[in-house]
Amino acid sequence: MTKIRVKNFGPIKLGFPEQGGWMDIPKFCVFIGNQGSGKSTLAKLYSTFTWIEKALVRGDFNEKWLGRKNKLLNQFLPYHRIAEYLVDSGEISDQTEIDYEGDAFSISYRESFLTAIPKNESTYKLPQVMYVPAERNFIAYVKSPKELKLSSESLKEFLTEFENAKQDLKSSIKLPVNGVDLDYDRLNDVMNIRTSSYKIGLTDSSSGFQSIVPMFLVSRFLTHKVKESLLSDVGEPMSPKELSRFRKAIAEIFTNKSLKEDQKRAAIQVLSEKFNKSAFINTVEEPEQNLFPTSQWEMLKSLVSYANELPDNKLLITTHSPYILNWFSISGLAFEISKKLDENEELKNKLNRLLLAKERVDPSSLAFYEFSEVDGSIRKLNTTEGVVSGNNFLNDYLRESNVMLDELLEIEELAV
Amino acid sequence: MDFHNPSCQEAPRSEPKFGICDGAIAYSSLINPTSWIAEVRNQSGLPVTLTAIDGCVILRHELPGIRRCDCMLTTGDHLYLVELKEEKSGWKNGAIAQLLSTIQLYSDTNGRGDFKHRKAFTCNRKSRRFQEIDHELNRKVFRKYGFRIDAQATIVVI
């Protein structure tokens, strides 16, 4: 299982105090916490290090190149605009420590240097890595997102995949909320939300649709792309000759001084399309954004279904929503109960009506982490049969409003 | 029916923490916290009296069809009604009905009394689940009976 260990990086100070600081990142991972507590920061770091590992395996660069001073600072962190979080001066104990343990490489960061040590690559599945940013609504809101001068590299890449997903739409598709359809008017380069009674452009639709469409479309597109590449001849592994040619071409991009960093990454992305991917690592910031609770659940069902399409797919989400936490509990319990039903078709049907098999989450592949903005620590939430402990921040704040109402009534009680 | 019947009352206790258990009638306990259905925190050390309601103030055969809660905690200022539950699901509405019915019975026989703080708790050891917003229920019960209600408690703080 992939693991990550982070200390003294932006809002993350103490990090995870158990297991020597190592956080397991299983197939399904949920980060909760206040804003500024570091959950998105860690999600971005995880995404960055999975990308570095992939690039090392593919030969985009080697360990020696990676080991040069300030590579993390200058090359990788600006992609998510988190370079300023690095602490490389002062007491050693206050400096940034990052360790990542993947299937193919162990990668560490200490005092301005990255170190990568290869492991057994045979179990490694080359992933499609995507970070779905919180700013995704912006893309759906403007008429010509391609013409935007986006300052975030990760948002640019997301936009690229959004464009690819649009172009890939052959006919209208059903969105997981409100039973509406989405179609793409190629001639006018416009996306429309369509029901039986009305049609409205995505740019003019509600904020909920503007949030869900980019997230849903890109997740769906990349899931299918990875799956298709696995099933088709195109997805056959490269021959040694092809691999050598690929690595040479990548090296040329890296040494080309006329290309900017974002241009290099884009060029590599185009070139690496030739490489078959066997997994999709989807990191989604706040999937609940602008969505009604039932829509949050429907959206989550889609994301979980996509993650369940291939055994090595992963879904990591950050959230403020108790509904999302609740849904994972229900989904985990549904998975556990499904194992007890044997051949009882009636009960199986009943369970399917609640949650389909593809929408269930194996509790042994599920972890919840809670981030504290107070001391920059991270805590793993206990689960039983997949049901997450009620002892968590989101639940505590629901309780807090009952307590506040009680205190107000007590003031009135004492005033009478 | 006497809600302050001394024969249904335990001797006052002022420990900072004790439990309430359910047997033939509800009783307080200092030992074996795993058997406590509700935990009482009494940091101010007030003398707290537990009165068993179901099975003592109101005997089982009395008032058929009228629901009643398990016990009552009182100090000079506090009147706290407590319903104990040990069920995983489908318990909450029944527990609230038991409390509301007891509040009604108490009000009919004792009026509002001289207590500064009147609260009613449902305590369920087996249900430490996600919280619900209870504002509407709380406001309604307070306006109607002068009792604040906590339908999702595990700990009773005096």
Coordinates of C-alpha atoms in Angstrom, one line a residue:
Chain A
M1 CA 0.0 0.0 0.0
T2 CA 1.2 3.5 -0.8
K3 CA 2.3 5.5 2.3
I4 CA 3.2 9.1 2.9
R5 CA 4.8 10.8 5.8
V6 CA 4.9 14.6 6.1
K7 CA 6.2 17.0 8.8
N8 CA 6.6 20.8 8.8
F9 CA 5.1 21.5 5.4
G10 CA 2.7 24.6 5.4
P11 CA -0.1 24.0 7.8
I12 CA 1.1 20.4 8.5
K13 CA 3.4 20.6 11.5
L14 CA 3.4 17.5 13.8
G15 CA 1.8 15.4 11.0
F16 CA 0.6 11.9 11.8
P17 CA 1.8 10.8 15.3
E18 CA 1.2 7.1 14.8
Q19 CA 3.0 4.4 12.8
G20 CA 6.2 6.5 12.9
G21 CA 4.3 9.2 11.0
W22 CA 3.4 7.0 8.0
M23 CA -0.1 7.4 6.7
D24 CA -1.4 4.5 4.7
I25 CA -3.2 5.7 1.6
P26 CA -5.5 2.9 0.6
K27 CA -7.8 2.7 -2.4
F28 CA -10.4 5.1 -0.8
C29 CA -9.1 7.9 1.4
V30 CA -11.0 10.8 2.9
F31 CA -9.4 13.8 4.4
I32 CA -11.5 16.1 6.7
G33 CA -10.6 19.2 8.6
N34 CA -11.1 22.9 8.9
Q35 CA -9.9 25.2 6.1
G36 CA -6.2 25.8 6.5
S37 CA -5.7 22.5 8.3
G38 CA -3.6 21.0 5.5
K39 CA -5.9 18.4 4.0
S40 CA -5.6 19.9 0.5
T41 CA -1.9 20.4 1.0
L42 CA -1.4 16.7 1.8
A43 CA -3.6 15.7 -1.1
K44 CA -1.5 17.8 -3.4
L45 CA 1.7 16.4 -2.0
Y46 CA 0.4 12.9 -2.5
S47 CA -0.6 13.7 -6.1
T48 CA 2.8 15.3 -6.7
F49 CA 4.8 12.3 -5.4
T50 CA 2.7 9.7 -7.3
W51 CA 3.4 11.8 -10.4
I52 CA 7.2 11.9 -9.6
E53 CA 7.1 8.1 -9.1
K54 CA 5.3 7.6 -12.4
A55 CA 7.8 9.9 -14.2
L56 CA 10.7 7.9 -12.7
V57 CA 9.3 4.6 -13.9
R58 CA 8.5 6.0 -17.3
G59 CA 12.0 7.4 -17.5
D60 CA 11.0 11.1 -17.9
F61 CA 14.0 11.7 -15.7
N62 CA 16.3 9.5 -13.5
E63 CA 17.2 9.5 -9.8
K64 CA 20.3 11.5 -10.4
W65 CA 18.5 14.3 -12.1
L66 CA 15.8 14.2 -9.4
G67 CA 18.6 14.4 -6.7
R68 CA 19.8 17.8 -7.8
K69 CA 19.3 20.6 -5.3
N70 CA 15.9 22.3 -5.1
K71 CA 14.1 20.1 -7.7
L72 CA 11.1 19.8 -5.4
L73 CA 11.0 23.5 -4.8
N74 CA 11.5 24.6 -8.4
Q75 CA 10.2 21.8 -10.5
F76 CA 7.3 20.1 -8.8
L77 CA 5.7 22.2 -6.0
P78 CA 4.9 25.2 -8.2
Y79 CA 2.6 22.9 -10.2
H80 CA 0.1 23.1 -7.2
R81 CA 1.3 26.5 -6.0
I82 CA 2.6 25.1 -2.7
A83 CA 6.3 25.8 -3.1
E84 CA 6.2 28.5 -0.3
Y85 CA 5.2 25.8 2.2
L86 CA 8.7 24.3 2.2
V87 CA 10.9 25.0 5.2
D88 CA 14.6 24.5 4.4
S89 CA 16.2 26.8 7.0
G90 CA 16.3 27.0 10.8
E91 CA 16.5 24.1 13.2
I92 CA 16.6 20.7 11.5
S93 CA 13.7 19.6 13.7
D94 CA 11.6 22.4 12.2
Q95 CA 12.4 21.7 8.6
T96 CA 10.3 19.9 6.1
E97 CA 10.4 16.2 6.0
I98 CA 8.5 14.2 3.3
D99 CA 8.7 10.5 2.7
Y100 CA 6.7 8.6 0.1
E101 CA 6.6 4.9 -0.3
G102 CA 5.2 3.7 -3.6
D103 CA 5.3 0.3 -5.3
A104 CA 8.1 1.3 -7.6
F105 CA 10.1 3.9 -5.6
S106 CA 10.8 5.2 -2.1
I107 CA 11.2 9.0 -2.4
S108 CA 12.4 11.3 0.4
Y109 CA 12.9 15.0 0.8
R110 CA 15.4 16.4 3.3
E111 CA 17.2 19.8 3.3
S112 CA 16.5 20.8 -0.3
F113 CA 17.2 17.4 -1.8
L114 CA 15.0 14.6 -3.1
T115 CA 16.3 11.1 -2.9
A116 CA 14.6 8.2 -4.9
I117 CA 15.4 4.6 -4.3
P118 CA 14.0 2.0 -6.7
K119 CA 12.0 -0.9 -5.4
N120 CA 10.5 -3.9 -7.2
E121 CA 8.7 -2.5 -10.2
S122 CA 6.9 -5.6 -11.1
T123 CA 3.9 -4.8 -9.0
Y124 CA 3.8 -1.2 -10.1
K125 CA 0.8 -0.1 -12.2
L126 CA 1.5 3.0 -14.2
P127 CA -1.3 5.4 -13.2
Q128 CA -3.2 8.2 -14.8
V129 CA -2.9 10.9 -12.1
M130 CA -5.5 13.6 -11.9
Y131 CA -6.0 16.4 -9.3
V132 CA -9.5 17.8 -9.5
P133 CA -9.1 21.3 -8.0
A134 CA -11.6 23.3 -6.0
E135 CA -11.5 26.0 -8.6
R136 CA -13.2 23.8 -11.2
N137 CA -16.4 25.8 -11.3
F138 CA -14.5 28.6 -12.9
I139 CA -13.9 26.5 -16.0
A140 CA -17.6 25.7 -16.3
Y141 CA -18.6 29.3 -15.7
V142 CA -16.6 31.1 -18.5
K143 CA -17.5 30.7 -22.2
S144 CA -13.9 30.2 -23.4
P145 CA -11.8 28.6 -20.7
K146 CA -9.1 27.8 -23.2
E147 CA -8.4 31.5 -23.5
L148 CA -8.0 32.0 -19.8
K149 CA -4.6 32.8 -18.5
L150 CA -4.7 30.3 -15.6
S151 CA -2.1 30.8 -13.0
S152 CA -2.2 27.2 -11.6
E153 CA -0.5 24.5 -13.6
S154 CA -2.7 21.8 -12.1
L155 CA -5.8 23.8 -13.1
K156 CA -4.4 24.1 -16.6
E157 CA -3.9 20.4 -16.8
F158 CA -7.4 19.8 -15.5
L159 CA -8.7 22.2 -18.2
T160 CA -6.8 20.2 -20.8
E161 CA -8.5 17.0 -19.7
F162 CA -11.8 18.8 -19.5
E163 CA -11.4 19.8 -23.2
N164 CA -10.4 16.2 -24.1
A165 CA -13.4 14.9 -22.3
K166 CA -15.7 17.3 -24.1
Q167 CA -14.3 16.4 -27.5
D168 CA -14.8 12.7 -26.6
L169 CA -18.5 13.2 -26.0
K170 CA -20.2 11.4 -28.8
S171 CA -23.7 11.8 -27.6
S172 CA -25.5 13.2 -24.6
I173 CA -24.8 11.6 -21.2
K174 CA -26.8 11.5 -18.0
L175 CA -25.5 13.4 -15.1
P176 CA -25.7 11.8 -11.7
V177 CA -27.9 14.5 -10.3
N178 CA -31.5 15.6 -11.0
G179 CA -31.8 13.1 -13.9
V180 CA -30.6 15.7 -16.4
D181 CA -28.6 15.1 -19.6
L182 CA -25.4 16.8 -20.7
D183 CA -24.5 17.3 -24.3
Y184 CA -21.8 19.1 -26.2
D185 CA -22.7 21.3 -29.2
R186 CA -19.5 20.9 -31.2
L187 CA -20.3 23.5 -33.7
N188 CA -20.6 26.3 -31.2
D189 CA -18.3 24.7 -28.6
V190 CA -21.0 24.9 -25.9
M191 CA -22.1 22.4 -23.3
N192 CA -25.8 22.2 -22.5
I193 CA -27.8 20.9 -19.6
R194 CA -30.9 19.3 -20.9
T195 CA -34.2 18.1 -19.3
S196 CA -37.5 17.1 -21.0
S197 CA -38.7 20.7 -20.5
Y198 CA -35.7 23.0 -20.9
K199 CA -32.2 23.4 -22.2
I200 CA -29.6 25.7 -20.7
G201 CA -26.0 26.4 -21.4
L202 CA -23.5 25.2 -18.8
T203 CA -22.2 28.7 -18.4
D204 CA -25.6 29.9 -17.4
S205 CA -26.6 26.9 -15.3
S206 CA -26.6 26.6 -11.5
S207 CA -23.4 26.6 -9.5
G208 CA -24.1 23.0 -8.6
F209 CA -24.0 21.9 -12.3
Q210 CA -20.9 24.0 -12.8
S211 CA -19.2 22.2 -10.0
I212 CA -20.3 18.7 -11.0
V213 CA -19.9 18.8 -14.7
P214 CA -16.1 19.3 -14.8
M215 CA -15.5 16.8 -12.0
F216 CA -17.8 14.2 -13.4
L217 CA -16.8 14.6 -17.0
V218 CA -13.1 14.4 -16.4
S219 CA -13.4 11.5 -13.9
R220 CA -15.5 9.6 -16.3
F221 CA -13.3 10.3 -19.3
L222 CA -10.1 9.3 -17.6
T223 CA -11.6 6.2 -16.1
H224 CA -12.8 5.0 -19.5
K225 CA -9.5 6.0 -21.2
V226 CA -7.5 4.0 -18.8
K227 CA -9.8 1.0 -19.1
E228 CA -9.9 1.2 -22.8
S229 CA -6.2 1.4 -23.1
L230 CA -5.9 -1.7 -21.0
L231 CA -8.4 -3.6 -23.1
S232 CA -7.2 -2.5 -26.5
D233 CA -4.1 -3.3 -28.5
V234 CA -3.1 0.3 -28.2
G235 CA -2.6 -0.4 -24.6
E236 CA 0.0 -3.1 -25.1
P237 CA 3.3 -2.4 -23.3
M238 CA 6.0 -0.7 -25.3
S239 CA 8.7 -2.8 -26.8
P240 CA 12.2 -2.1 -25.6
K241 CA 13.0 -0.2 -28.8
E242 CA 9.9 1.9 -28.4
L243 CA 10.7 2.5 -24.8
S244 CA 14.2 3.6 -25.7
R245 CA 12.8 6.0 -28.3
F246 CA 10.3 7.3 -25.8
R247 CA 12.9 8.0 -23.2
K248 CA 15.1 9.8 -25.7
A249 CA 12.2 12.0 -26.8
I250 CA 11.4 12.8 -23.2
A251 CA 15.1 13.6 -22.5
E252 CA 15.1 16.0 -25.4
I253 CA 12.1 17.8 -24.0
F254 CA 13.7 18.1 -20.6
T255 CA 16.9 19.6 -22.0
N256 CA 15.2 21.9 -24.4
K257 CA 15.9 25.3 -23.0
S258 CA 13.4 27.1 -25.2
L259 CA 10.5 25.4 -23.5
K260 CA 9.0 26.7 -20.3
E261 CA 8.2 24.2 -17.5
D262 CA 4.5 24.1 -18.3
Q263 CA 5.2 23.6 -21.9
K264 CA 7.6 20.7 -21.1
R265 CA 4.9 19.1 -19.0
A266 CA 2.3 19.5 -21.7
A267 CA 4.8 18.0 -24.3
I268 CA 5.5 15.1 -22.0
Q269 CA 1.8 14.5 -21.5
V270 CA 1.2 14.3 -25.3
L271 CA 4.1 12.0 -25.7
S272 CA 3.2 9.8 -22.8
E273 CA -0.2 9.1 -24.3
K274 CA 1.6 6.2 -26.0
F275 CA 2.2 4.6 -22.7
N276 CA -0.5 2.4 -21.4
K277 CA -1.9 3.3 -18.0
S278 CA -3.2 0.6 -15.7
A279 CA -4.8 2.6 -13.0
F280 CA -6.4 6.0 -12.4
I281 CA -5.5 7.9 -9.2
N282 CA -8.2 10.5 -8.8
T283 CA -7.8 13.2 -6.2
V284 CA -10.8 15.4 -5.8
E285 CA -11.0 18.5 -3.7
E286 CA -14.4 19.0 -2.0
P287 CA -16.7 17.0 -4.3
E288 CA -19.6 18.4 -2.3
Q289 CA -19.0 21.9 -3.6
N290 CA -22.3 23.7 -4.3
L291 CA -24.3 20.5 -4.1
F292 CA -27.4 19.6 -2.2
P293 CA -26.9 16.6 0.1
T294 CA -28.7 14.1 -2.1
S295 CA -26.6 15.3 -5.1
Q296 CA -23.5 14.9 -3.0
W297 CA -24.4 11.3 -2.5
E298 CA -25.2 10.7 -6.2
M299 CA -21.9 12.4 -7.2
L300 CA -20.0 10.2 -4.7
K301 CA -21.6 7.1 -6.1
S302 CA -20.2 7.9 -9.5
L303 CA -16.7 8.7 -8.2
V304 CA -16.7 5.4 -6.2
S305 CA -18.0 3.4 -9.2
Y306 CA -15.3 4.8 -11.3
A307 CA -12.7 3.9 -8.7
N308 CA -14.1 0.4 -8.5
E309 CA -13.8 -0.1 -12.3
L310 CA -10.2 -1.2 -12.0
P311 CA -8.5 -2.9 -9.0
D312 CA -5.6 -0.4 -8.9
N313 CA -7.7 2.8 -9.2
K314 CA -7.7 5.1 -6.2
L315 CA -10.0 7.9 -5.0
L316 CA -8.7 10.4 -2.5
I317 CA -11.1 13.2 -1.5
T318 CA -10.9 16.2 0.8
T319 CA -14.2 17.3 2.3
H320 CA -16.1 19.5 4.8
S321 CA -19.3 17.5 4.4
P322 CA -20.7 15.2 7.0
Y323 CA -23.0 13.8 4.3
I324 CA -19.9 12.5 2.5
L325 CA -18.5 11.0 5.6
N326 CA -21.9 9.4 6.3
W327 CA -22.1 8.0 2.8
F328 CA -18.8 6.3 3.1
S329 CA -19.9 4.7 6.3
I330 CA -23.1 3.4 4.6
S331 CA -21.2 2.2 1.7
G332 CA -18.6 0.4 3.8
L333 CA -21.3 -1.3 5.9
A334 CA -23.2 -2.3 2.7
F335 CA -20.0 -4.0 1.5
E336 CA -19.6 -5.9 4.8
I337 CA -23.3 -7.0 4.8
S338 CA -23.0 -8.2 1.1
K339 CA -20.5 -10.8 2.3
K340 CA -23.1 -12.3 4.7
L341 CA -25.9 -12.8 2.1
D342 CA -24.5 -15.9 0.4
E343 CA -27.2 -17.0 -2.2
N344 CA -30.1 -15.2 -0.7
E345 CA -31.3 -13.5 -3.8
E346 CA -34.1 -11.6 -2.2
L347 CA -31.8 -9.9 0.3
K348 CA -29.2 -9.3 -2.4
N349 CA -31.8 -7.5 -4.5
K350 CA -32.8 -5.5 -1.5
L351 CA -29.2 -4.5 -0.9
N352 CA -28.8 -3.7 -4.6
R353 CA -31.8 -1.4 -4.4
L354 CA -30.0 0.5 -1.7
L355 CA -26.5 0.5 -3.2
L356 CA -25.1 -1.4 -6.2
A357 CA -22.0 -3.5 -5.8
K358 CA -19.9 -1.0 -7.7
E359 CA -21.0 1.7 -5.3
R360 CA -19.8 -0.1 -2.2
V361 CA -16.5 0.4 -0.6
D362 CA -14.4 -2.3 1.0
P363 CA -13.8 -1.1 4.6
S364 CA -10.3 -2.6 4.5
S365 CA -9.5 -0.3 1.6
L366 CA -10.9 2.8 3.3
A367 CA -9.2 5.3 5.6
F368 CA -10.5 8.6 7.1
Y369 CA -8.0 11.2 8.3
E370 CA -8.8 14.2 10.3
F371 CA -6.6 17.3 10.2
S372 CA -6.2 19.9 13.0
E373 CA -5.4 23.5 12.2
V374 CA -4.6 24.0 15.9
D375 CA -1.4 22.0 16.0
G376 CA -1.0 20.8 12.4
S377 CA -1.5 17.2 13.5
I378 CA -3.4 14.4 11.6
R379 CA -5.5 11.7 13.3
K380 CA -6.9 8.5 11.8
L381 CA -10.6 8.1 12.6
N382 CA -11.6 4.7 13.9
T383 CA -14.1 2.6 11.9
T384 CA -16.0 -0.5 12.8
E385 CA -17.3 -2.5 9.8
G386 CA -16.6 0.6 7.7
V387 CA -18.8 2.8 9.9
V388 CA -16.7 5.8 10.9
S389 CA -16.6 6.9 14.5
G390 CA -19.1 9.6 15.5
N391 CA -16.1 11.1 17.4
N392 CA -15.0 13.4 14.6
F393 CA -14.9 17.2 13.9
L394 CA -17.8 17.3 11.5
N395 CA -20.0 15.4 13.9
D396 CA -18.8 17.5 16.8
Y397 CA -19.8 20.7 15.0
L398 CA -23.3 19.4 14.4
R399 CA -23.5 18.7 18.1
E400 CA -22.1 22.2 18.8
S401 CA -25.2 23.9 17.3
N402 CA -27.5 21.8 19.6
V403 CA -25.3 22.9 22.5
M404 CA -25.5 26.5 21.5
L405 CA -29.3 26.4 21.2
D406 CA -29.3 24.8 24.6
E407 CA -27.2 27.5 26.1
L408 CA -29.5 30.2 24.6
L409 CA -32.5 28.6 26.2
E410 CA -30.6 28.3 29.5
I411 CA -29.9 32.1 29.4
E412 CA -33.7 32.6 28.9
E413 CA -34.4 30.1 31.7
L414 CA -32.2 32.1 34.1
A415 CA -33.7 35.4 33.0
V416 CA -37.3 34.4 33.9
Chain B
M1 CA -48.0 9.4 42.2
D2 CA -45.3 11.4 44.1
F3 CA -42.3 12.3 42.0
H4 CA -40.4 13.2 45.2
N5 CA -41.3 10.1 47.1
P6 CA -38.4 9.4 49.4
S7 CA -38.7 5.7 49.2
C8 CA -37.9 5.9 45.4
Q9 CA -34.8 8.1 46.1
E10 CA -31.2 7.1 46.6
A11 CA -29.1 8.9 49.1
P12 CA -27.6 12.0 47.5
R13 CA -24.2 11.6 46.0
S14 CA -21.7 14.2 45.0
E15 CA -18.9 12.3 43.3
P16 CA -17.6 14.2 40.2
K17 CA -18.5 11.2 38.0
F18 CA -20.9 8.4 38.3
G19 CA -23.0 6.2 36.1
I20 CA -26.7 5.3 35.8
C21 CA -27.6 1.7 35.1
D22 CA -30.8 0.0 34.3
G23 CA -32.1 -2.9 36.4
A24 CA -35.5 -3.6 37.9
I25 CA -35.4 0.1 38.4
A26 CA -32.7 2.7 37.5
Y27 CA -29.9 3.1 39.9
S28 CA -26.6 4.9 40.2
S29 CA -23.2 3.3 40.3
L30 CA -19.5 4.1 40.8
I31 CA -18.2 0.7 39.7
N32 CA -17.9 -1.0 36.3
P33 CA -18.2 1.9 33.9
T34 CA -18.8 -0.4 31.0
S35 CA -22.2 -1.2 32.5
W36 CA -23.2 2.5 32.7
I37 CA -25.8 3.5 30.2
A38 CA -25.5 7.2 31.0
E39 CA -22.5 9.0 32.6
V40 CA -23.1 11.9 35.0
R41 CA -20.5 14.6 35.4
N42 CA -20.9 16.6 38.5
Q43 CA -17.7 18.7 38.7
S44 CA -19.3 21.3 41.0
G45 CA -19.9 18.5 43.6
L46 CA -23.6 19.3 44.2
P47 CA -25.5 16.6 46.1
V48 CA -27.5 14.8 43.4
T49 CA -30.4 12.6 44.2
L50 CA -31.5 9.9 41.8
T51 CA -35.2 9.0 41.9
A52 CA -36.4 5.9 40.1
I53 CA -39.5 6.8 38.2
D54 CA -40.4 3.7 36.1
G55 CA -41.0 0.9 38.5
C56 CA -41.2 3.1 41.7
V57 CA -42.7 6.5 41.4
I58 CA -45.0 5.0 38.8
L59 CA -45.3 1.2 39.3
R60 CA -45.3 -1.0 36.2
H61 CA -49.0 -1.8 36.5
E62 CA -50.0 1.8 37.1
L63 CA -51.2 4.2 34.4
P64 CA -51.5 1.5 31.6
G65 CA -50.7 2.9 28.2
I66 CA -49.0 6.1 29.7
R67 CA -45.3 6.2 29.0
R68 CA -42.8 7.2 31.6
C69 CA -39.0 7.7 31.7
D70 CA -36.5 5.7 33.8
C71 CA -35.3 8.2 36.4
M72 CA -34.9 11.8 37.6
L73 CA -31.8 13.5 38.9
T74 CA -32.4 16.5 41.3
T75 CA -30.3 19.0 43.2
G76 CA -31.6 22.3 44.7
D77 CA -31.5 23.9 41.3
H78 CA -31.7 21.0 38.8
L79 CA -34.5 18.8 37.7
Y80 CA -33.2 16.4 35.1
L81 CA -35.3 13.6 33.6
V82 CA -33.4 10.7 32.0
E83 CA -34.5 7.9 29.7
L84 CA -32.0 5.1 29.3
K85 CA -31.7 3.2 26.1
E86 CA -29.5 0.4 24.8
E87 CA -30.8 -0.1 21.3
K88 CA -29.1 0.4 18.0
S89 CA -31.9 1.7 16.0
G90 CA -35.5 2.9 16.1
W91 CA -35.3 4.1 19.7
K92 CA -35.2 7.8 19.5
N93 CA -38.9 8.7 18.8
G94 CA -40.0 6.3 21.6
A95 CA -37.5 7.7 24.0
I96 CA -38.6 11.3 23.3
A97 CA -42.3 10.3 23.7
Q98 CA -41.4 8.7 27.1
L99 CA -39.8 12.0 28.2
L100 CA -42.6 14.2 27.0
S101 CA -45.2 12.0 28.7
T102 CA -43.2 12.2 32.0
I103 CA -42.8 15.9 31.7
Q104 CA -46.6 16.2 31.3
L105 CA -47.2 14.0 34.3
Y106 CA -44.7 16.0 36.4
S107 CA -46.2 19.3 35.3
D108 CA -49.7 18.0 36.1
T109 CA -48.7 17.0 39.7
N110 CA -46.0 19.5 40.6
G111 CA -46.3 22.4 38.2
R112 CA -43.0 23.9 37.2
G113 CA -41.5 23.5 40.6
D114 CA -38.8 25.8 42.0
F115 CA -36.0 24.4 39.9
K116 CA -33.8 26.8 37.9
H117 CA -32.7 24.2 35.3
R118 CA -35.1 21.7 33.9
K119 CA -33.8 19.3 31.3
A120 CA -34.7 16.0 29.8
F121 CA -32.2 13.6 28.4
T122 CA -32.3 10.4 26.3
C123 CA -29.0 8.5 26.8
N124 CA -28.1 5.7 24.5
R125 CA -24.9 3.8 25.1
K126 CA -25.1 2.0 21.8
S127 CA -25.7 4.9 19.6
R128 CA -22.7 7.2 19.3
R129 CA -23.7 8.1 15.8
F130 CA -23.9 11.2 13.6
Q131 CA -25.7 14.1 15.2
E132 CA -29.0 15.5 14.1
I133 CA -30.0 19.1 14.4
D134 CA -32.6 19.2 17.1
H135 CA -33.4 22.9 17.2
E136 CA -37.1 22.6 16.4
L137 CA -37.8 19.9 18.9
N138 CA -35.7 21.7 21.6
R139 CA -37.5 25.1 21.1
K140 CA -40.9 23.4 21.0
V141 CA -40.4 21.5 24.2
F142 CA -38.9 24.5 26.0
R143 CA -41.8 26.8 25.0
K144 CA -44.5 24.2 25.9
Y145 CA -43.0 22.7 29.1
G146 CA -40.1 24.8 30.2
F147 CA -37.8 21.8 29.8
R148 CA -34.7 21.8 27.6
I149 CA -34.3 18.5 25.8
D150 CA -31.2 16.7 24.8
A151 CA -32.2 13.7 22.7
Q152 CA -28.6 12.7 21.7
A153 CA -26.8 12.6 25.1
T154 CA -24.2 10.2 26.3
I155 CA -23.1 12.4 29.2
V156 CA -25.3 14.3 31.6
V157 CA -23.5 17.4 33.0
I158 CA -24.8 19.0 36.2

